[in-house]
Amino acid sequence: MTSSRATLIQVAERAGVSLSSTSRALHGGGASAAMVERVRAAAAELGYSPDAIGRSLRMKKTFQVAFAVADIGNPVYVEMMAAIHQVLAPHGYRVVVMSTGDTTTSTTELVRSLSGGFVDGMILVPLRTDDALIQALREQEVPVVVVGRPLGEHGLDSVSTDSTDGIARAVNHLRELGRRRIGFLNGPLDTTPGQARQRGFDAAHQGGAVEVAEDFTVAAGVVAARRLLAAGETQGRPLDAVVAANDLLAIAVIRAARERGLTVPGDLAVTGMDDTEFGRVFQPSLTSVSLGSAERGRAAAGIMLSLAEGHHERTRQIEVGPELVVRESTDPTALPDDIEPLSLDSP
Amino acid sequence: MTSSRATLIQVAERAGVSLSSTSRALHGGGASAAMVERVRAAAAELGYSPDAIGRSLRMKKTFQVAFAVADIGNPVYVEMMAAIHQVLAPHGYRVVVMSTGDTTTSTTELVRSLSGGFVDGMILVPLRTDDALIQALREQEVPVVVVGRPLGEHGLDSVSTDSTDGIARAVNHLRELGRRRIGFLNGPLDTTPGQARQRGFDAAHQGGAVEVAEDFTVAAGVVAARRLLAAGETQGRPLDAVVAANDLLAIAVIRAARERGLTVPGDLAVTGMDDTEFGRVFQPSLTSVSLGSAERGRAAAGIMLSLAEGHHERTRQIEVGPELVVRESTDPTALPDDIEPLSLDSP
DNA sequence: AGGGGTTCTGGAAACGTTTCCGGGAAACCT
DNA sequence: AGGTTTCCCGGAAACGTTTCCAGAACCCCT
């Protein structure tokens, strides 16, 4: 009975009709009502369900899309993945998660592995890009949408955001609040986001105090934040605001501020970036520049979808604008009302 | 050149040998050194990479494992998925993420869809279970590992944890600290975790004040936490500790406590559950009962792996013990030193 | 009534791979 | 030197599906 799955051939035999007619009857091609009825009945009796592999082999289509990222645990990527899944699933596509690894060579390797044909396309978020990677992407025959840097000039579909501009928005927001001695806590400068954000701060607030954390983490951030705050103070010009390159770094700044007895946002206003769940839940809730992770995910998925359906148009390059979300860490009157429902935890 | 991917047949032609020899030469079967050399060269020239679909069809093996969960955005599940991926990827398995939906019927439907054969097995985290679901799981021919309730009695492989005992540990910890008026903030009682945790508190601390939040979220938690704290106070016996069913609810309690001017952990000690990144990063960092999400993920992946390799032994039922992690929210001397490196965010 | 068109059906090929099987050559042993 | 084992290779089948092609039946119209 449930010994081994029923195949289409068995359904055909059971219904007493040919294999081709059976396929048509089930798949909707030209078939008489009587035929459809017979085949349906036979299929139901045998508990038939079509084999995805057989179908894929014939149709050259897997109905799978890869989502590749350096670290699947990162909240920003998680949000993106959820959005991608939400777009793709209703269209019958499955999402395969993959890891790019840390280096550009391992990423390149991953891209090359797409030739295996286990997937109809891939949404890639590379930490860094180099020529070899771009080259590999170009000569790939399975479509890839790159999230990160705009790569239209290389003929690649891409979805990006302008974090440089995002930092500028944070600075302007603090200026409007009357803050003048604004510091900047950045992450490593050899990363794409680190570089972009540094440019943003340099352009928006020349001569401000700057510190660089060894990593985009709270732990590394606290160390650097202490230096940043101390430096301003010893110069007799204590900072009254800090722009952090990241929500986690912003949290680090707040921790360091508390150590020094500073109130947030009273003595020190702090902004983060990425608008993560962390920031929303933290106390004080974080003013943060949203880079639209979910929206970028949706955009990438949308492109992927049309690519997977075979609509190879001109290369598409979408940019979603950053958006400032004001909360308690800069505005004491802000209400913590936008805490998202973060659903159940595991049984 | 890059027109269409080279097939094994083309490699065979190029090398001037038969198809079967080509396969053997590449896959390691009995083949002479000379043969291997010729085929390798031909394959390299043509840039051949084997087609995963063709291979799957023949070998009846997809090298894919599904991970199904109600909400992919949930940090607990994310941690689990990361662990699963980490175990499976080195063995050549890909991870497909799927959504169970909210209801047990949609979950059952998902399980049935496994008959499609697009995956070698599935790791399932059902929100709730009912007879139909268990029935569907039993008559599935593709192996499923259930994370949640122990289901060994039904002949199903499962990985579980004892959150009832976990709550008891939190209560005992607070007792040891000298706290006596301990309240409990739970989530919805019609969920598996809600029920288990309620049992845990009832058993460990009879007669304690209890409130139920409408959801396992900070927003819902704050509302319920206010009631909980107010109730104790009006009775002239203000609480000196609260056990929360969740890290998010614990954060809610801390918020509510601050509103009332209470210090944490001075006036009120608070414990959470799940040991999430949120709790580690929050200030004060959260004492929390770890339910070993990562470890459960690893265990489930391990079982899955042996199942996928065909080792169908007796049904396996693993239980990972809860573990209390003490941090600032109950112990003011605890150092926030265990903040995990949470890596980069997106460019 | 016969020709042209439409509708439905069955046979067969194709997708790309692995593996069973048989044959031939070489090596080994007595 | 003859028989037996070992080793290596090519032919062919199989996995489960979709789709092309051709033929049969039927209807409609003149």
PDB file of N, CA and C in Angstrom, chain A residues 94-151:
ATOM      1  N   ARG A  94      10.383  26.982  -3.704  1.00  0.00           N
ATOM      2  CA  ARG A  94      10.985  26.706  -2.407  1.00  0.00           C
ATOM      3  C   ARG A  94      12.247  27.535  -2.253  1.00  0.00           C
ATOM      4  N   VAL A  95      12.635  27.785  -1.018  1.00  0.00           N
ATOM      5  CA  VAL A  95      13.829  28.574  -0.741  1.00  0.00           C
ATOM      6  C   VAL A  95      14.903  27.697  -0.108  1.00  0.00           C
ATOM      7  N   VAL A  96      16.050  27.689  -0.722  1.00  0.00           N
ATOM      8  CA  VAL A  96      17.183  26.921  -0.208  1.00  0.00           C
ATOM      9  C   VAL A  96      18.191  27.897   0.397  1.00  0.00           C
ATOM     10  N   VAL A  97      18.517  27.693   1.661  1.00  0.00           N
ATOM     11  CA  VAL A  97      19.480  28.610   2.271  1.00  0.00           C
ATOM     12  C   VAL A  97      20.885  28.063   2.106  1.00  0.00           C
ATOM     13  N   MET A  98      21.791  28.957   1.795  1.00  0.00           N
ATOM     14  CA  MET A  98      23.168  28.538   1.596  1.00  0.00           C
ATOM     15  C   MET A  98      24.094  29.546   2.250  1.00  0.00           C
ATOM     16  N   SER A  99      25.300  29.113   2.514  1.00  0.00           N
ATOM     17  CA  SER A  99      26.266  30.003   3.148  1.00  0.00           C
ATOM     18  C   SER A  99      27.389  30.343   2.183  1.00  0.00           C
ATOM     19  N   THR A 100      27.662  31.631   2.075  1.00  0.00           N
ATOM     20  CA  THR A 100      28.716  32.076   1.163  1.00  0.00           C
ATOM     21  C   THR A 100      30.099  31.856   1.756  1.00  0.00           C
ATOM     22  N   GLY A 101      30.159  31.681   3.077  1.00  0.00           N
ATOM     23  CA  GLY A 101      31.460  31.681   3.727  1.00  0.00           C
ATOM     24  C   GLY A 101      31.959  33.105   3.853  1.00  0.00           C
ATOM     25  N   ASP A 102      33.104  33.262   4.476  1.00  0.00           N
ATOM     26  CA  ASP A 102      33.584  34.613   4.768  1.00  0.00           C
ATOM     27  C   ASP A 102      34.280  35.269   3.593  1.00  0.00           C
ATOM     28  N   THR A 103      34.954  34.475   2.801  1.00  0.00           N
ATOM     29  CA  THR A 103      35.840  35.059   1.795  1.00  0.00           C
ATOM     30  C   THR A 103      35.157  35.200   0.436  1.00  0.00           C
ATOM     31  N   THR A 104      35.740  36.010  -0.423  1.00  0.00           N
ATOM     32  CA  THR A 104      35.177  36.170  -1.757  1.00  0.00           C
ATOM     33  C   THR A 104      35.451  34.925  -2.594  1.00  0.00           C
ATOM     34  N   THR A 105      36.509  34.189  -2.253  1.00  0.00           N
ATOM     35  CA  THR A 105      36.769  32.973  -3.037  1.00  0.00           C
ATOM     36  C   THR A 105      35.729  31.905  -2.728  1.00  0.00           C
ATOM     37  N   SER A 106      35.363  31.765  -1.473  1.00  0.00           N
ATOM     38  CA  SER A 106      34.344  30.768  -1.158  1.00  0.00           C
ATOM     39  C   SER A 106      33.006  31.186  -1.757  1.00  0.00           C
ATOM     40  N   THR A 107      32.772  32.480  -1.823  1.00  0.00           N
ATOM     41  CA  THR A 107      31.546  32.950  -2.463  1.00  0.00           C
ATOM     42  C   THR A 107      31.559  32.618  -3.948  1.00  0.00           C
ATOM     43  N   THR A 108      32.687  32.862  -4.565  1.00  0.00           N
ATOM     44  CA  THR A 108      32.820  32.540  -5.983  1.00  0.00           C
ATOM     45  C   THR A 108      32.570  31.060  -6.229  1.00  0.00           C
ATOM     46  N   GLU A 109      33.132  30.252  -5.353  1.00  0.00           N
ATOM     47  CA  GLU A 109      32.945  28.814  -5.445  1.00  0.00           C
ATOM     48  C   GLU A 109      31.457  28.465  -5.398  1.00  0.00           C
ATOM     49  N   LEU A 110      30.767  29.088  -4.457  1.00  0.00           N
ATOM     50  CA  LEU A 110      29.336  28.833  -4.315  1.00  0.00           C
ATOM     51  C   LEU A 110      28.596  29.177  -5.606  1.00  0.00           C
ATOM     52  N   VAL A 111      28.938  30.317  -6.163  1.00  0.00           N
ATOM     53  CA  VAL A 111      28.288  30.743  -7.400  1.00  0.00           C
ATOM     54  C   VAL A 111      28.541  29.714  -8.503  1.00  0.00           C
ATOM     55  N   ARG A 112      29.764  29.228  -8.566  1.00  0.00           N
ATOM     56  CA  ARG A 112      30.087  28.238  -9.593  1.00  0.00           C
ATOM     57  C   ARG A 112      29.273  26.969  -9.392  1.00  0.00           C
ATOM     58  N   SER A 113      29.024  26.645  -8.124  1.00  0.00           N
ATOM     59  CA  SER A 113      28.295  25.396  -7.841  1.00  0.00           C
ATOM     60  C   SER A 113      26.866  25.448  -8.360  1.00  0.00           C
ATOM     61  N   LEU A 114      26.410  26.635  -8.713  1.00  0.00           N
ATOM     62  CA  LEU A 114      25.063  26.751  -9.262  1.00  0.00           C
ATOM     63  C   LEU A 114      24.931  25.943 -10.542  1.00  0.00           C
ATOM     64  N   SER A 115      26.044  25.713 -11.209  1.00  0.00           N
ATOM     65  CA  SER A 115      26.013  24.935 -12.439  1.00  0.00           C
ATOM     66  C   SER A 115      25.429  23.554 -12.199  1.00  0.00           C
ATOM     67  N   GLY A 116      25.393  23.156 -10.948  1.00  0.00           N
ATOM     68  CA  GLY A 116      24.784  21.879 -10.618  1.00  0.00           C
ATOM     69  C   GLY A 116      23.330  21.805 -11.030  1.00  0.00           C
ATOM     70  N   GLY A 117      22.711  22.969 -11.181  1.00  0.00           N
ATOM     71  CA  GLY A 117      21.353  23.011 -11.693  1.00  0.00           C
ATOM     72  C   GLY A 117      20.308  22.580 -10.693  1.00  0.00           C
ATOM     73  N   PHE A 118      20.609  22.685  -9.408  1.00  0.00           N
ATOM     74  CA  PHE A 118      19.641  22.261  -8.406  1.00  0.00           C
ATOM     75  C   PHE A 118      18.680  23.375  -8.067  1.00  0.00           C
ATOM     76  N   VAL A 119      18.786  24.475  -8.770  1.00  0.00           N
ATOM     77  CA  VAL A 119      18.061  25.668  -8.383  1.00  0.00           C
ATOM     78  C   VAL A 119      17.808  26.522  -9.630  1.00  0.00           C
ATOM     79  N   ASP A 120      16.683  27.224  -9.644  1.00  0.00           N
ATOM     80  CA  ASP A 120      16.360  28.036 -10.813  1.00  0.00           C
ATOM     81  C   ASP A 120      17.010  29.405 -10.782  1.00  0.00           C
ATOM     82  N   GLY A 121      17.538  29.768  -9.632  1.00  0.00           N
ATOM     83  CA  GLY A 121      18.162  31.074  -9.521  1.00  0.00           C
ATOM     84  C   GLY A 121      18.653  31.292  -8.111  1.00  0.00           C
ATOM     85  N   MET A 122      19.342  32.401  -7.911  1.00  0.00           N
ATOM     86  CA  MET A 122      19.918  32.631  -6.593  1.00  0.00           C
ATOM     87  C   MET A 122      19.877  34.109  -6.232  1.00  0.00           C
ATOM     88  N   ILE A 123      19.556  34.357  -4.978  1.00  0.00           N
ATOM     89  CA  ILE A 123      19.647  35.714  -4.446  1.00  0.00           C
ATOM     90  C   ILE A 123      20.859  35.739  -3.541  1.00  0.00           C
ATOM     91  N   LEU A 124      21.826  36.549  -3.916  1.00  0.00           N
ATOM     92  CA  LEU A 124      23.127  36.530  -3.244  1.00  0.00           C
ATOM     93  C   LEU A 124      23.398  37.838  -2.517  1.00  0.00           C
ATOM     94  N   VAL A 125      23.822  37.710  -1.257  1.00  0.00           N
ATOM     95  CA  VAL A 125      24.241  38.886  -0.502  1.00  0.00           C
ATOM     96  C   VAL A 125      25.706  38.713  -0.154  1.00  0.00           C
ATOM     97  N   PRO A 126      26.588  39.187  -1.003  1.00  0.00           N
ATOM     98  CA  PRO A 126      28.022  39.000  -0.758  1.00  0.00           C
ATOM     99  C   PRO A 126      28.529  40.024   0.247  1.00  0.00           C
ATOM    100  N   LEU A 127      29.402  39.579   1.135  1.00  0.00           N
ATOM    101  CA  LEU A 127      30.001  40.525   2.084  1.00  0.00           C
ATOM    102  C   LEU A 127      30.893  41.507   1.355  1.00  0.00           C
ATOM    103  N   ARG A 128      31.690  40.953   0.492  1.00  0.00           N
ATOM    104  CA  ARG A 128      32.568  41.782  -0.327  1.00  0.00           C
ATOM    105  C   ARG A 128      32.512  41.252  -1.753  1.00  0.00           C
ATOM    106  N   THR A 129      32.934  42.066  -2.687  1.00  0.00           N
ATOM    107  CA  THR A 129      32.966  41.594  -4.071  1.00  0.00           C
ATOM    108  C   THR A 129      34.346  41.860  -4.634  1.00  0.00           C
ATOM    109  N   ASP A 130      34.796  40.980  -5.492  1.00  0.00           N
ATOM    110  CA  ASP A 130      36.020  41.269  -6.232  1.00  0.00           C
ATOM    111  C   ASP A 130      35.818  40.874  -7.686  1.00  0.00           C
ATOM    112  N   ASP A 131      36.832  41.085  -8.487  1.00  0.00           N
ATOM    113  CA  ASP A 131      36.672  40.869  -9.922  1.00  0.00           C
ATOM    114  C   ASP A 131      36.324  39.422 -10.251  1.00  0.00           C
ATOM    115  N   ALA A 132      36.982  38.516  -9.551  1.00  0.00           N
ATOM    116  CA  ALA A 132      36.739  37.101  -9.842  1.00  0.00           C
ATOM    117  C   ALA A 132      35.273  36.760  -9.594  1.00  0.00           C
ATOM    118  N   LEU A 133      34.731  37.279  -8.513  1.00  0.00           N
ATOM    119  CA  LEU A 133      33.328  37.000  -8.189  1.00  0.00           C
ATOM    120  C   LEU A 133      32.413  37.562  -9.266  1.00  0.00           C
ATOM    121  N   ILE A 134      32.655  38.806  -9.612  1.00  0.00           N
ATOM    122  CA  ILE A 134      31.821  39.437 -10.636  1.00  0.00           C
ATOM    123  C   ILE A 134      31.917  38.677 -11.948  1.00  0.00           C
ATOM    124  N   GLN A 135      33.140  38.257 -12.269  1.00  0.00           N
ATOM    125  CA  GLN A 135      33.339  37.467 -13.482  1.00  0.00           C
ATOM    126  C   GLN A 135      32.507  36.182 -13.416  1.00  0.00           C
ATOM    127  N   ALA A 136      32.604  35.502 -12.297  1.00  0.00           N
ATOM    128  CA  ALA A 136      31.850  34.250 -12.123  1.00  0.00           C
ATOM    129  C   ALA A 136      30.349  34.501 -12.255  1.00  0.00           C
ATOM    130  N   LEU A 137      29.899  35.600 -11.710  1.00  0.00           N
ATOM    131  CA  LEU A 137      28.474  35.932 -11.788  1.00  0.00           C
ATOM    132  C   LEU A 137      28.054  36.164 -13.226  1.00  0.00           C
ATOM    133  N   ARG A 138      28.924  36.829 -13.987  1.00  0.00           N
ATOM    134  CA  ARG A 138      28.570  37.161 -15.363  1.00  0.00           C
ATOM    135  C   ARG A 138      28.454  35.919 -16.232  1.00  0.00           C
ATOM    136  N   GLU A 139      29.349  34.969 -16.010  1.00  0.00           N
ATOM    137  CA  GLU A 139      29.313  33.805 -16.894  1.00  0.00           C
ATOM    138  C   GLU A 139      28.407  32.703 -16.359  1.00  0.00           C
ATOM    139  N   GLN A 140      27.644  33.023 -15.350  1.00  0.00           N
ATOM    140  CA  GLN A 140      26.664  32.069 -14.851  1.00  0.00           C
ATOM    141  C   GLN A 140      25.443  32.068 -15.759  1.00  0.00           C
ATOM    142  N   GLU A 141      24.948  30.884 -16.079  1.00  0.00           N
ATOM    143  CA  GLU A 141      23.757  30.864 -16.915  1.00  0.00           C
ATOM    144  C   GLU A 141      22.483  30.851 -16.075  1.00  0.00           C
ATOM    145  N   VAL A 142      22.592  30.436 -14.792  1.00  0.00           N
ATOM    146  CA  VAL A 142      21.401  30.531 -13.964  1.00  0.00           C
ATOM    147  C   VAL A 142      21.375  31.913 -13.318  1.00  0.00           C
ATOM    148  N   PRO A 143      20.206  32.547 -13.385  1.00  0.00           N
ATOM    149  CA  PRO A 143      20.100  33.947 -12.974  1.00  0.00           C
ATOM    150  C   PRO A 143      20.445  34.184 -11.505  1.00  0.00           C
ATOM    151  N   VAL A 144      21.164  35.260 -11.266  1.00  0.00           N
ATOM    152  CA  VAL A 144      21.524  35.640  -9.898  1.00  0.00           C
ATOM    153  C   VAL A 144      21.135  37.099  -9.668  1.00  0.00           C
ATOM    154  N   VAL A 145      20.484  37.366  -8.565  1.00  0.00           N
ATOM    155  CA  VAL A 145      20.212  38.742  -8.167  1.00  0.00           C
ATOM    156  C   VAL A 145      21.110  39.061  -6.983  1.00  0.00           C
ATOM    157  N   VAL A 146      21.873  40.131  -7.122  1.00  0.00           N
ATOM    158  CA  VAL A 146      22.815  40.493  -6.073  1.00  0.00           C
ATOM    159  C   VAL A 146      22.226  41.582  -5.191  1.00  0.00           C
ATOM    160  N   VAL A 147      22.227  41.344  -3.901  1.00  0.00           N
ATOM    161  CA  VAL A 147      21.779  42.361  -2.961  1.00  0.00           C
ATOM    162  C   VAL A 147      23.013  42.968  -2.312  1.00  0.00           C
ATOM    163  N   GLY A 148      23.136  44.276  -2.437  1.00  0.00           N
ATOM    164  CA  GLY A 148      24.312  44.932  -1.861  1.00  0.00           C
ATOM    165  C   GLY A 148      24.688  46.103  -2.740  1.00  0.00           C
ATOM    166  N   ARG A 149      25.851  46.012  -3.325  1.00  0.00           N
ATOM    167  CA  ARG A 149      26.280  47.088  -4.215  1.00  0.00           C
ATOM    168  C   ARG A 149      25.455  47.073  -5.499  1.00  0.00           C
ATOM    169  N   PRO A 150      25.169  48.229  -6.039  1.00  0.00           N
ATOM    170  CA  PRO A 150      24.550  48.268  -7.369  1.00  0.00           C
ATOM    171  C   PRO A 150      25.553  47.776  -8.395  1.00  0.00           C
ATOM    172  N   LEU A 151      25.160  46.813  -9.216  1.00  0.00           N
ATOM    173  CA  LEU A 151      26.108  46.213 -10.160  1.00  0.00           C
ATOM    174  C   LEU A 151      25.595  46.249 -11.590  1.00  0.00           C
TER     175      LEU A 151
END
